[in-house]
Coordinates of C-alpha atoms and ligand atoms in Angstrom, one line a residue:
X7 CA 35.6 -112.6 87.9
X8 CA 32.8 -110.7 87.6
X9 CA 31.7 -107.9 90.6
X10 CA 28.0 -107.2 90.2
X11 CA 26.3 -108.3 92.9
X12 CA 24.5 -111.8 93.5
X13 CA 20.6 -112.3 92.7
X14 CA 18.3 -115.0 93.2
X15 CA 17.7 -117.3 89.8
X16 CA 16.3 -120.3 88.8
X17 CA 18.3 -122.6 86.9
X18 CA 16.7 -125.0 84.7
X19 CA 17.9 -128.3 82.8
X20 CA 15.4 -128.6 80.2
X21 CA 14.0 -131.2 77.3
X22 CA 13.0 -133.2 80.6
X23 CA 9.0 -134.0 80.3
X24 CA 6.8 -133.6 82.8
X25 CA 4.1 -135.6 84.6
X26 CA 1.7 -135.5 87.2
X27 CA -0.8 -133.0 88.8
X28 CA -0.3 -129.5 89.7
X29 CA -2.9 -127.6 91.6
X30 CA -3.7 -123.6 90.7
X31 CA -3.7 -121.3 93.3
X32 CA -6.5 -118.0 93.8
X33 CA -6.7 -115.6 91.2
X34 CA -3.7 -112.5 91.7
X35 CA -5.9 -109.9 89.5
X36 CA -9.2 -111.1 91.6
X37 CA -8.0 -110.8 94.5
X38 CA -5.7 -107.7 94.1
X39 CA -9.6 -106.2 93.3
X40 CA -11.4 -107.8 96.1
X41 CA -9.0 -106.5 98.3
X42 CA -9.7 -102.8 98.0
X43 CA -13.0 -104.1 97.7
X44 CA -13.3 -105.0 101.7
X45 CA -12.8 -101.0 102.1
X46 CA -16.2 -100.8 101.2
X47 CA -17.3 -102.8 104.5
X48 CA -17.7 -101.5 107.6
X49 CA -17.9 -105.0 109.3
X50 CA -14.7 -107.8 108.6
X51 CA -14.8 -109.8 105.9
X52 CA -13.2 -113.1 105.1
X53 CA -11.5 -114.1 101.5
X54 CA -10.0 -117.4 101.2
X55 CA -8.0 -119.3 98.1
X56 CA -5.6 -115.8 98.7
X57 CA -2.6 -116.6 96.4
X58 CA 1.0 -116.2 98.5
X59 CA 2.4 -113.4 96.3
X60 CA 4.5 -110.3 96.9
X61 CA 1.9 -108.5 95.2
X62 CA -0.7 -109.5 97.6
X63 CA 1.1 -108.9 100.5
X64 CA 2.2 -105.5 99.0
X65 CA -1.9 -105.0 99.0
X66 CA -2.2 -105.7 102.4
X67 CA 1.0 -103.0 103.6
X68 CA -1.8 -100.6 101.6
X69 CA -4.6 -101.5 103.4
X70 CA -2.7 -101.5 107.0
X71 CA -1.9 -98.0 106.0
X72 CA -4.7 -97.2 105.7
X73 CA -6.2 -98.4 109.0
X74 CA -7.3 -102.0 107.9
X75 CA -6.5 -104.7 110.6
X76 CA -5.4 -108.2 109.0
X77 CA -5.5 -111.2 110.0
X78 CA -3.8 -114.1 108.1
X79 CA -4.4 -118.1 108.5
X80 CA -2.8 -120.1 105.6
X81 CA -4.3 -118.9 102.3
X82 CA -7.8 -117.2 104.7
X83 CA -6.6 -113.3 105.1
X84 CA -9.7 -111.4 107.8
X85 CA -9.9 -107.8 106.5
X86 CA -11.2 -105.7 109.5
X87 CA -11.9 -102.5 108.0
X88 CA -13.8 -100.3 111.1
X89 CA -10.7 -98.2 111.9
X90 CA -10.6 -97.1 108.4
X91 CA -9.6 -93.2 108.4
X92 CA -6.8 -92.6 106.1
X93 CA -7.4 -91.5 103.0
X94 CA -4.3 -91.3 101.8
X95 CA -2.3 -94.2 100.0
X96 CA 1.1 -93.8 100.5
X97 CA 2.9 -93.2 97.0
X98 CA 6.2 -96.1 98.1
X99 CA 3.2 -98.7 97.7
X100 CA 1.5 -97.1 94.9
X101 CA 4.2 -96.9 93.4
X102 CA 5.5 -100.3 93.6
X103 CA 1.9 -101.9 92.8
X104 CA -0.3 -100.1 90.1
X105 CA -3.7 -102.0 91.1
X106 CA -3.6 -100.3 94.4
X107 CA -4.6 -97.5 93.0
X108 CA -8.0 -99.3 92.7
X109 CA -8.4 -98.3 96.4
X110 CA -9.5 -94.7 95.2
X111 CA -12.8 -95.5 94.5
X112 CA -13.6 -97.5 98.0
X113 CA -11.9 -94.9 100.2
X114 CA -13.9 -92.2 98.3
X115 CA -17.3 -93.9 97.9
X116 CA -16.7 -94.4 101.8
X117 CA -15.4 -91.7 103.4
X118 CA -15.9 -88.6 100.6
X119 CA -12.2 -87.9 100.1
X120 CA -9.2 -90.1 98.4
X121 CA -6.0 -89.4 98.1
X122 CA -4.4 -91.5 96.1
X123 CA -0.6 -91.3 93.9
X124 CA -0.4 -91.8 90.2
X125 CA 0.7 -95.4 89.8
X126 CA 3.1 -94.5 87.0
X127 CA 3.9 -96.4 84.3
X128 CA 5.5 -99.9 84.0
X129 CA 7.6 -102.3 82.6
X130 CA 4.7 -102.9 79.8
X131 CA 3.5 -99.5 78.6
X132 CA 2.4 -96.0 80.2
X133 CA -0.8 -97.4 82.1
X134 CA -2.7 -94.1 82.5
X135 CA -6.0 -93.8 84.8
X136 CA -8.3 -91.1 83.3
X137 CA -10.5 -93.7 82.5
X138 CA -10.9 -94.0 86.1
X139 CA -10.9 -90.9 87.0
X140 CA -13.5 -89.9 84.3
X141 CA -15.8 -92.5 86.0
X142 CA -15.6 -91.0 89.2
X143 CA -16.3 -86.9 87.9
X144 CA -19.2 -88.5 86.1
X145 CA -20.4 -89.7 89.7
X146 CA -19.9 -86.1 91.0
X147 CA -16.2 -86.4 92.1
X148 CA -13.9 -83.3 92.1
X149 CA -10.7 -84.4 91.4
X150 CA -7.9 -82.7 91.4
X151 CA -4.2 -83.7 90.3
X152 CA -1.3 -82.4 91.4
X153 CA 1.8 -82.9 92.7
X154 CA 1.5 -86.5 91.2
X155 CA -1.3 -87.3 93.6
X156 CA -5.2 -87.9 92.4
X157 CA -6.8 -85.9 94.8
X158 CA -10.8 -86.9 94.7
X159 CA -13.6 -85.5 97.1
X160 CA -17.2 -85.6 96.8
X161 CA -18.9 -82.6 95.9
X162 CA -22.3 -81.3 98.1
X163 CA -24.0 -82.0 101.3
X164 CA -24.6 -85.5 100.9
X165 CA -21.4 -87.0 101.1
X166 CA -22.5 -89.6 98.6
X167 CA -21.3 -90.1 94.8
X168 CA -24.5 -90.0 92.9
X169 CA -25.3 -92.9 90.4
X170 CA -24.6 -91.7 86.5
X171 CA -24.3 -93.4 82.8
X172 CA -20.6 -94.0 82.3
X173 CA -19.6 -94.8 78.9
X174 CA -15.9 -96.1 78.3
X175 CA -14.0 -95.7 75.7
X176 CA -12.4 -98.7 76.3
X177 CA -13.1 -101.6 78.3
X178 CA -10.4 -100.9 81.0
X179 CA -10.2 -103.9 83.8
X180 CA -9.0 -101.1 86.4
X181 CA -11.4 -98.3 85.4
X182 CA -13.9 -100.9 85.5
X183 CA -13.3 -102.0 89.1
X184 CA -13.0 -98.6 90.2
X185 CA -16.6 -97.4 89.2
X186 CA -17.8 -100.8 90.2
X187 CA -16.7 -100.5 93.5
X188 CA -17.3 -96.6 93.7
X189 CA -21.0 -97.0 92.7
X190 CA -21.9 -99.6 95.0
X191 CA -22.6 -97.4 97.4
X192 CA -23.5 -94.2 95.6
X193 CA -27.1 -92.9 95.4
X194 CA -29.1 -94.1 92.4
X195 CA -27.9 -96.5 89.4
X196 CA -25.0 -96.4 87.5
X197 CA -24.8 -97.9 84.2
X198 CA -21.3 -99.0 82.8
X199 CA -21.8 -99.3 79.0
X200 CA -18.5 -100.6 77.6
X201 CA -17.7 -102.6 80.3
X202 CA -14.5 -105.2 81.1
X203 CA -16.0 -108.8 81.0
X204 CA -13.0 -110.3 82.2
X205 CA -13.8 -113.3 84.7
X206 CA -12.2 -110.7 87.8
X207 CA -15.0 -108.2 86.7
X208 CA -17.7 -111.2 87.8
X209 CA -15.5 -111.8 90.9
X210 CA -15.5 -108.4 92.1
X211 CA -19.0 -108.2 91.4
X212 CA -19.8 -111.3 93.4
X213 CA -18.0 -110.4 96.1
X214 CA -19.5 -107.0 96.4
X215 CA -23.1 -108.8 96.2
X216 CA -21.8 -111.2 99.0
X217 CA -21.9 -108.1 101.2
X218 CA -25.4 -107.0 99.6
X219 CA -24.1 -105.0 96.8
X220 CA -26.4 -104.9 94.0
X221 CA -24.9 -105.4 90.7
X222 CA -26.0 -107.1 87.6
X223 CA -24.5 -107.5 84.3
X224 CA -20.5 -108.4 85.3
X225 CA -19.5 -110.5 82.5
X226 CA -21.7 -108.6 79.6
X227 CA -20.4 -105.3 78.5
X228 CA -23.3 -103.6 80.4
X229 CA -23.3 -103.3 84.2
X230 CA -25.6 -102.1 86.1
X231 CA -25.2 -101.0 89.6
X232 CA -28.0 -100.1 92.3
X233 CA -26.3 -97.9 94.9
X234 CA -27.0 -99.1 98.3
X235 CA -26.2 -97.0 102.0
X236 CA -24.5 -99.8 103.7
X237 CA -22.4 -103.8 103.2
X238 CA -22.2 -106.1 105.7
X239 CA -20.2 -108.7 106.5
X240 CA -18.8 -112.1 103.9
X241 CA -16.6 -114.9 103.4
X242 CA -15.8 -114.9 100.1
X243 CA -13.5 -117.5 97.9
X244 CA -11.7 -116.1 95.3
X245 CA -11.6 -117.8 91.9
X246 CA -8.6 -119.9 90.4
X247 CA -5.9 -118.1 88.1
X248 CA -6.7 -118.2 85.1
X249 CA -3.4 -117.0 84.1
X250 CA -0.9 -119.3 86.3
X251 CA -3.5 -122.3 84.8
X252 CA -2.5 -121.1 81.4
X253 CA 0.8 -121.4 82.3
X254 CA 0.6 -124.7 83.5
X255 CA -0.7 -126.0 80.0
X256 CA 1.8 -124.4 78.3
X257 CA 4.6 -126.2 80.0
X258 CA 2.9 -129.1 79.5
X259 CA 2.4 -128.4 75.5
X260 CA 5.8 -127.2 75.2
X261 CA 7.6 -130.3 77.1
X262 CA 5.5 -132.4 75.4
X263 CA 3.9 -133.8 78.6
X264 CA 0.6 -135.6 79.7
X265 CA -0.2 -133.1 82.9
X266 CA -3.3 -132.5 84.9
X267 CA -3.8 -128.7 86.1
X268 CA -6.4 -129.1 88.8
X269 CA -8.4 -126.3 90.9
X270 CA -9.2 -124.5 87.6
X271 CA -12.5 -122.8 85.8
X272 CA -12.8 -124.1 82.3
X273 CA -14.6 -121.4 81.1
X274 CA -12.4 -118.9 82.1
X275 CA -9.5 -121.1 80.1
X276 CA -11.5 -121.3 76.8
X277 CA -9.1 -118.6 75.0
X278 CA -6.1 -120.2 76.0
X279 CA -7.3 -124.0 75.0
X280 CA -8.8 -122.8 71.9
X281 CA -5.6 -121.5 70.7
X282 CA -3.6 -124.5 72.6
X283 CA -5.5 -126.9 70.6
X284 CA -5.4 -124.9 67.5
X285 CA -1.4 -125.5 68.1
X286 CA -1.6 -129.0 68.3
X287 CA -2.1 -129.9 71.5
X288 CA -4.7 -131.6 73.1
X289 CA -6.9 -130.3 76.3
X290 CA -8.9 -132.8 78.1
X291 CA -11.9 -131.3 80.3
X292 CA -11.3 -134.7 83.4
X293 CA -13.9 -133.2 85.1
X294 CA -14.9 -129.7 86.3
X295 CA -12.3 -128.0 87.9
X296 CA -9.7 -130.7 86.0
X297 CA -7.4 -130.3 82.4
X298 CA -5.4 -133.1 80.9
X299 CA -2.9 -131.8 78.6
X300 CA -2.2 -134.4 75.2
X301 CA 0.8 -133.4 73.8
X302 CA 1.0 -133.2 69.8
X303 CA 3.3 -131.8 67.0
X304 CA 3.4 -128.2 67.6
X305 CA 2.0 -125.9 64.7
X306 CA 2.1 -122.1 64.1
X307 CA -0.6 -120.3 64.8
X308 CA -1.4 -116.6 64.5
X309 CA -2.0 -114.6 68.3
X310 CA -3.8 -111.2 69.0
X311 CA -4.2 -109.8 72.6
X312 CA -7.7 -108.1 72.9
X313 CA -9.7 -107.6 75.6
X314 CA -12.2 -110.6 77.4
X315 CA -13.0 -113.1 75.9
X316 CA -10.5 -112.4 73.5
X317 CA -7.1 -113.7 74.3
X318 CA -5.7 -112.2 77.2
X319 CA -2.4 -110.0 77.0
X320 CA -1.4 -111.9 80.1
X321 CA -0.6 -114.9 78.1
X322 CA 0.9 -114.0 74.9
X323 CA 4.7 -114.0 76.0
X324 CA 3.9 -117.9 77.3
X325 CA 2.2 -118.6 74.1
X326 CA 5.3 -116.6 72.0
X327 CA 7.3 -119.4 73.9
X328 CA 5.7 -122.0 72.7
X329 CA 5.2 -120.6 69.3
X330 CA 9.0 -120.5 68.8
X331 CA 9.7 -124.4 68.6
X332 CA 6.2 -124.4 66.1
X333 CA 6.4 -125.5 62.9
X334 CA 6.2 -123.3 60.7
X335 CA 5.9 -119.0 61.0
X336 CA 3.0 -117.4 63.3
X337 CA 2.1 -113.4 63.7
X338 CA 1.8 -112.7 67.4
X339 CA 0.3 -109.1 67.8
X340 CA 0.4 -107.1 70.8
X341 CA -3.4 -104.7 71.2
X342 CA -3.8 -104.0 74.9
X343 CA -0.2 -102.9 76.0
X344 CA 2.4 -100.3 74.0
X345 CA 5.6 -102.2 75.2
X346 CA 4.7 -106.0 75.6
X347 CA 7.1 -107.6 73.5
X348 CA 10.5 -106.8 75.3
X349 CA 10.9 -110.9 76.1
X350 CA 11.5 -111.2 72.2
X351 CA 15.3 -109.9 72.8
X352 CA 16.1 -112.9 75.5
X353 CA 14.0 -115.7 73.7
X354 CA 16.1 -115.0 70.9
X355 CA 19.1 -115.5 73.5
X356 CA 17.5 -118.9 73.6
X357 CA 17.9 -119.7 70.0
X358 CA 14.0 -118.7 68.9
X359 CA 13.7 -116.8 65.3
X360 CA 11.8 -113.7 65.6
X361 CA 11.4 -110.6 64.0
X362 CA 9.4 -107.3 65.7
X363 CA 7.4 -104.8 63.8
X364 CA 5.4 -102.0 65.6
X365 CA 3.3 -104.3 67.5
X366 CA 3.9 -107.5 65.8
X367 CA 6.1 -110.4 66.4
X368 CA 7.2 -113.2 63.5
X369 CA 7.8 -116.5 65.1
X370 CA 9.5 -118.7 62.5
X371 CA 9.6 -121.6 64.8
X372 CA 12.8 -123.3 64.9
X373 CA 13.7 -127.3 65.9
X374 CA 14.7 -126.7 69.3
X375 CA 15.8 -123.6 71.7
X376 CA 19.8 -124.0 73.2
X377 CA 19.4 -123.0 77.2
X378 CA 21.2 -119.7 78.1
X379 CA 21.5 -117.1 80.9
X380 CA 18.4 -114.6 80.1
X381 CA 16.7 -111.7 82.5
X382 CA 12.9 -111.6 82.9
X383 CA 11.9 -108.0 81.7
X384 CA 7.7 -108.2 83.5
X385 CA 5.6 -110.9 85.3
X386 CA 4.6 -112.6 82.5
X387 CA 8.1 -112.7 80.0
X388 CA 9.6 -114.1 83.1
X389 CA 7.3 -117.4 83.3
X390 CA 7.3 -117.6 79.2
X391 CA 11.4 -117.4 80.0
X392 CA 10.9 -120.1 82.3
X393 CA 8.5 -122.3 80.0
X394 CA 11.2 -121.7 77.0
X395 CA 13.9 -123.2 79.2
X396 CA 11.6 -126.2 80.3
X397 CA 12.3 -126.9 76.4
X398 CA 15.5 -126.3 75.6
X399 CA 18.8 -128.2 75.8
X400 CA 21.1 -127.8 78.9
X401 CA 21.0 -124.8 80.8
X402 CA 19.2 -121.9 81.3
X403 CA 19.5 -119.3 84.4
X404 CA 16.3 -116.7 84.7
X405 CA 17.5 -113.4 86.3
X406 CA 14.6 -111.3 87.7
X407 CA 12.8 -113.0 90.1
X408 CA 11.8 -110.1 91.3
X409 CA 8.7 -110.1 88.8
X410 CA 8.2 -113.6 88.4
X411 CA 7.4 -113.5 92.4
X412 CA 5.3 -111.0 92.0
X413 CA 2.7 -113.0 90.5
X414 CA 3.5 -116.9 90.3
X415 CA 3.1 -119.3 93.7
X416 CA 5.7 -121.5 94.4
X417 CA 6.5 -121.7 90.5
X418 CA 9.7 -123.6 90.9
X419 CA 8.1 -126.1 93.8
X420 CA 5.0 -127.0 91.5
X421 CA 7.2 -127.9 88.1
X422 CA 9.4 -129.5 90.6
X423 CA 6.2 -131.4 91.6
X424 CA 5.9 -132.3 88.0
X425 CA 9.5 -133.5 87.5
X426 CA 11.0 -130.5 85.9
X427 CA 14.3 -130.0 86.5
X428 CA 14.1 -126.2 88.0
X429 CA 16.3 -125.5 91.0
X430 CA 16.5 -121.6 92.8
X431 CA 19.7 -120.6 93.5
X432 CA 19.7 -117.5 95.8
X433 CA 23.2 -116.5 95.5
X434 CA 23.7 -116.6 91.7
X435 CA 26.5 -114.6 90.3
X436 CA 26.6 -113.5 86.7
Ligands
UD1_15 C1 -5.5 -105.6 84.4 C2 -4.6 -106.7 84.9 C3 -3.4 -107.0 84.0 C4 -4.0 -107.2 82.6 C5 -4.9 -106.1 82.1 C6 -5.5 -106.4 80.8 C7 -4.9 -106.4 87.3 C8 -4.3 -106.0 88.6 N1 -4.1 -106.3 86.2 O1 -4.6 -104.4 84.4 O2 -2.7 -108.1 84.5 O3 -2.8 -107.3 81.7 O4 -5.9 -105.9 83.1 O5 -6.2 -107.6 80.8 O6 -6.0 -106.7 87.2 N2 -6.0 -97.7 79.8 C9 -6.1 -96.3 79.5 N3 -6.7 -95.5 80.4 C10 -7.1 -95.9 81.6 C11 -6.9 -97.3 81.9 C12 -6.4 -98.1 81.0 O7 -5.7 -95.9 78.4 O8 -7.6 -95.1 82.4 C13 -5.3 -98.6 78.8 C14 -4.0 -99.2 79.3 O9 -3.0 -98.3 79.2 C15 -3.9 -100.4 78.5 C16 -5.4 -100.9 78.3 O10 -6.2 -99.7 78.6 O11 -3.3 -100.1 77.3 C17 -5.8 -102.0 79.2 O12 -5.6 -101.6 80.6 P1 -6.5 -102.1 81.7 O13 -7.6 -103.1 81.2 O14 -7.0 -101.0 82.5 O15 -5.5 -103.0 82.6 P2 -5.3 -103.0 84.1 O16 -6.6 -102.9 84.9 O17 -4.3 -102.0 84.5

């Protein structure tokens, strides 16, 4: 027998197909932004489509430290943000979240100092900020690090960051959303050149002109930002997952099912579908905010993570997953993160032929996976983990919810929904 302790699992039955509709929920990396975003407001500010995620709610503990009052109704959270005085985050929740770091550039722009931890590295790669931090000594920060915190005050009389021309080196989601949010409500313009286009970069940006910002450009690799002295009030919805829609279609590609994903933005999809259909399966735009997958014999296909609209790190373990049982051999390379390929060790556990170099995965795809007990290493390997053992015989287990919950609503509930046979047990022993 063994001792270790019990953890929650999901167990899946796979090679069953699935069918019907499953609805996306809001955006985790949009909101996760917006969020520190509503630190730039003096007055409240409502966000609705907020996905149920520990992440988020980890975001709000960050924001009640900080003085932020919340107020939650279903999936409408009420940020009221006029008792903010800390300016320190504290480093359990930094630690445990990277993106809430992102609140260094609101508290700062805001009240002139920030304190905020390093996030540290993670499961994926080293995930340093100087990018961000750059941004902000360009607007006339002082920042000082020590003792692992990022210690950031605005130098002169003013109290205000001052608007600068901000070149980056690379086009850093974070950094991004930091000098976004920062400059909103410096004096003068700031120019990003080099800019994130990801679809959370326009979402931010939207958000931030609900409350009068003005910012053009989100979405081009040149933003521009006009400094104003105050935001007011919104009610803001955020945008569907992009991600947990991608998901969706995979499951549906690999199982070989006819599913609709509803609630969706096409043109925030168009890397994944290009590729899906590349693959051999079929996408059907229903209507706007409506897919239809059309299953099809699965091909290989090369993969390279790059930045927006490249296709996005954030799906190329799902993709690996579906690339395994693919005729024939595809290169999956890895650009944006060091250490992204560590789900390669259990989907091998699963049957799948793969060989790492550097960077680079193989896939020789293989007939069919065999289901087996395998441990989600990040957020993403666990829902390609999952979407493997929608397609392979008998049984798999998925240890590590811990990250799949992080970032997935209701995962289990919504294949359920589509007829998979996915069960959580919360007691499993190993
Ligand atoms: C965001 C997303 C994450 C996604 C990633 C890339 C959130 C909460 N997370 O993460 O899901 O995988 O974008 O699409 O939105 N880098 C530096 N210096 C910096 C900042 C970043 O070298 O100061 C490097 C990182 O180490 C990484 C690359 O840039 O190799 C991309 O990181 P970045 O775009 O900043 O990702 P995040 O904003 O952390």
């Amino acid at each position: 027998m063994s001792n270790s302790t019990p953890q929650p699992a999901l167990e899946i039955i796979g090679r069953h197909s699935l069918n019907g509709e499953v609805k996306i929920s809001g955006a985790k990396n949009s909101a996760l932004a917006i969020m520190a975003g509503t630190l730039l407001c003096g007055d409240d500010c409502r966000l609705s489509n907020m996905p149920c995620l520990a992440d988020i709610n980890t975001m709000g503990q960050v924001l009640a430290s900080l003085g932020v009052k919340i107020k939650k109704t279903g999936s409408t959270w009420e940020f009221n943000p006029r008792d903010l005085k800390a300016v320190k985050a504290p480093y359990d929740l930094v630690s445990q979240l990277r993106a809430s770091f992102f609140v260094i550039g609101p508290i700062l722009t805001r009240l002139g100092v920030a304190q905020v931890p390093l996030p540290g590295g993670c499961a994926i790669g080293s995930r340093p900020v100087e990018l961000h931090v750059r941004g902000l000594q360009a607007m006339g920060a002082n920042v000082i690090i020590e003792h692992g915190v990022v210690n950031a005050s605005v130098k002169g009389s003013s109290g205000r960051l001052k608007g600068a021309n901000i070149f980056l080196d690379y086009p850093s989601v974070g950094a991004t959303e930091t000098i976004i949010m920062a400059a909103t409500l410096a004096e003068g313009e700031t120019v990003i050149k080099n800019a994130a286009k990801e679809p959370e970069i326009v979402d931010l940006a939207n958000f931030c002109n609900s409350m009068g910002a003005k910012i053009t450009g989100a979405g081009t690799d040149t933003i521009i930002i006009q400094g104003v002295s105050r935001l007011h009030s919104t009610d803001y919805e955020i945008i569907p997952d992009r991600i947990e829609a991608g998901t969706f279609l995979v499951a549906g590609a690999i199982t070989h099912s006819e599913i609709l994903v509803t609630s969706i933005n096409y043109d925030h999809l168009i890397p994944a579908i290009a590729k899906l259909e590349e693959i051999g399966c079929r996408v059907l735009r229903e209507d706007e905010t409506t897919l239809r997958t059309i299953p099809g014999a699965l091909k290989a296909s090369d993969v390279e993570t790059l930045p927006h609209p490249g296709f996005p790190t954030d799906m190329q373990a799902q993709f690996m997953a579906l690339l395994t049982i693919s005729e024939g051999n595809s290169l999956v390379t890895e650009t944006v993160f060091e250490n992204r390929l560590r789900h390669v060790a259990e989907l091998k556990r699963l049957g799948a032929n793969i060989k790492v170099k550097g960077n680079s995965a193989l896939v020789c795809g293989v007939p069919m996976l065999s289901g087996a007990p395998v441990m989600a290493t990040d957020l993403r390997a666990s829902a390609a983990l999952v979407i493997a053992g929608l397609a392979a015989d008998g049984k798999t287990i998925v240890q590590g919810l811990q990250h799949l919950d992080r970032g997935y609503e209701n995962l289990e509930q919504k294949l359920q929904g589509l007829g998979a046979k996915i069960q959580r047990l919360p007691h499993y022993q190993p």
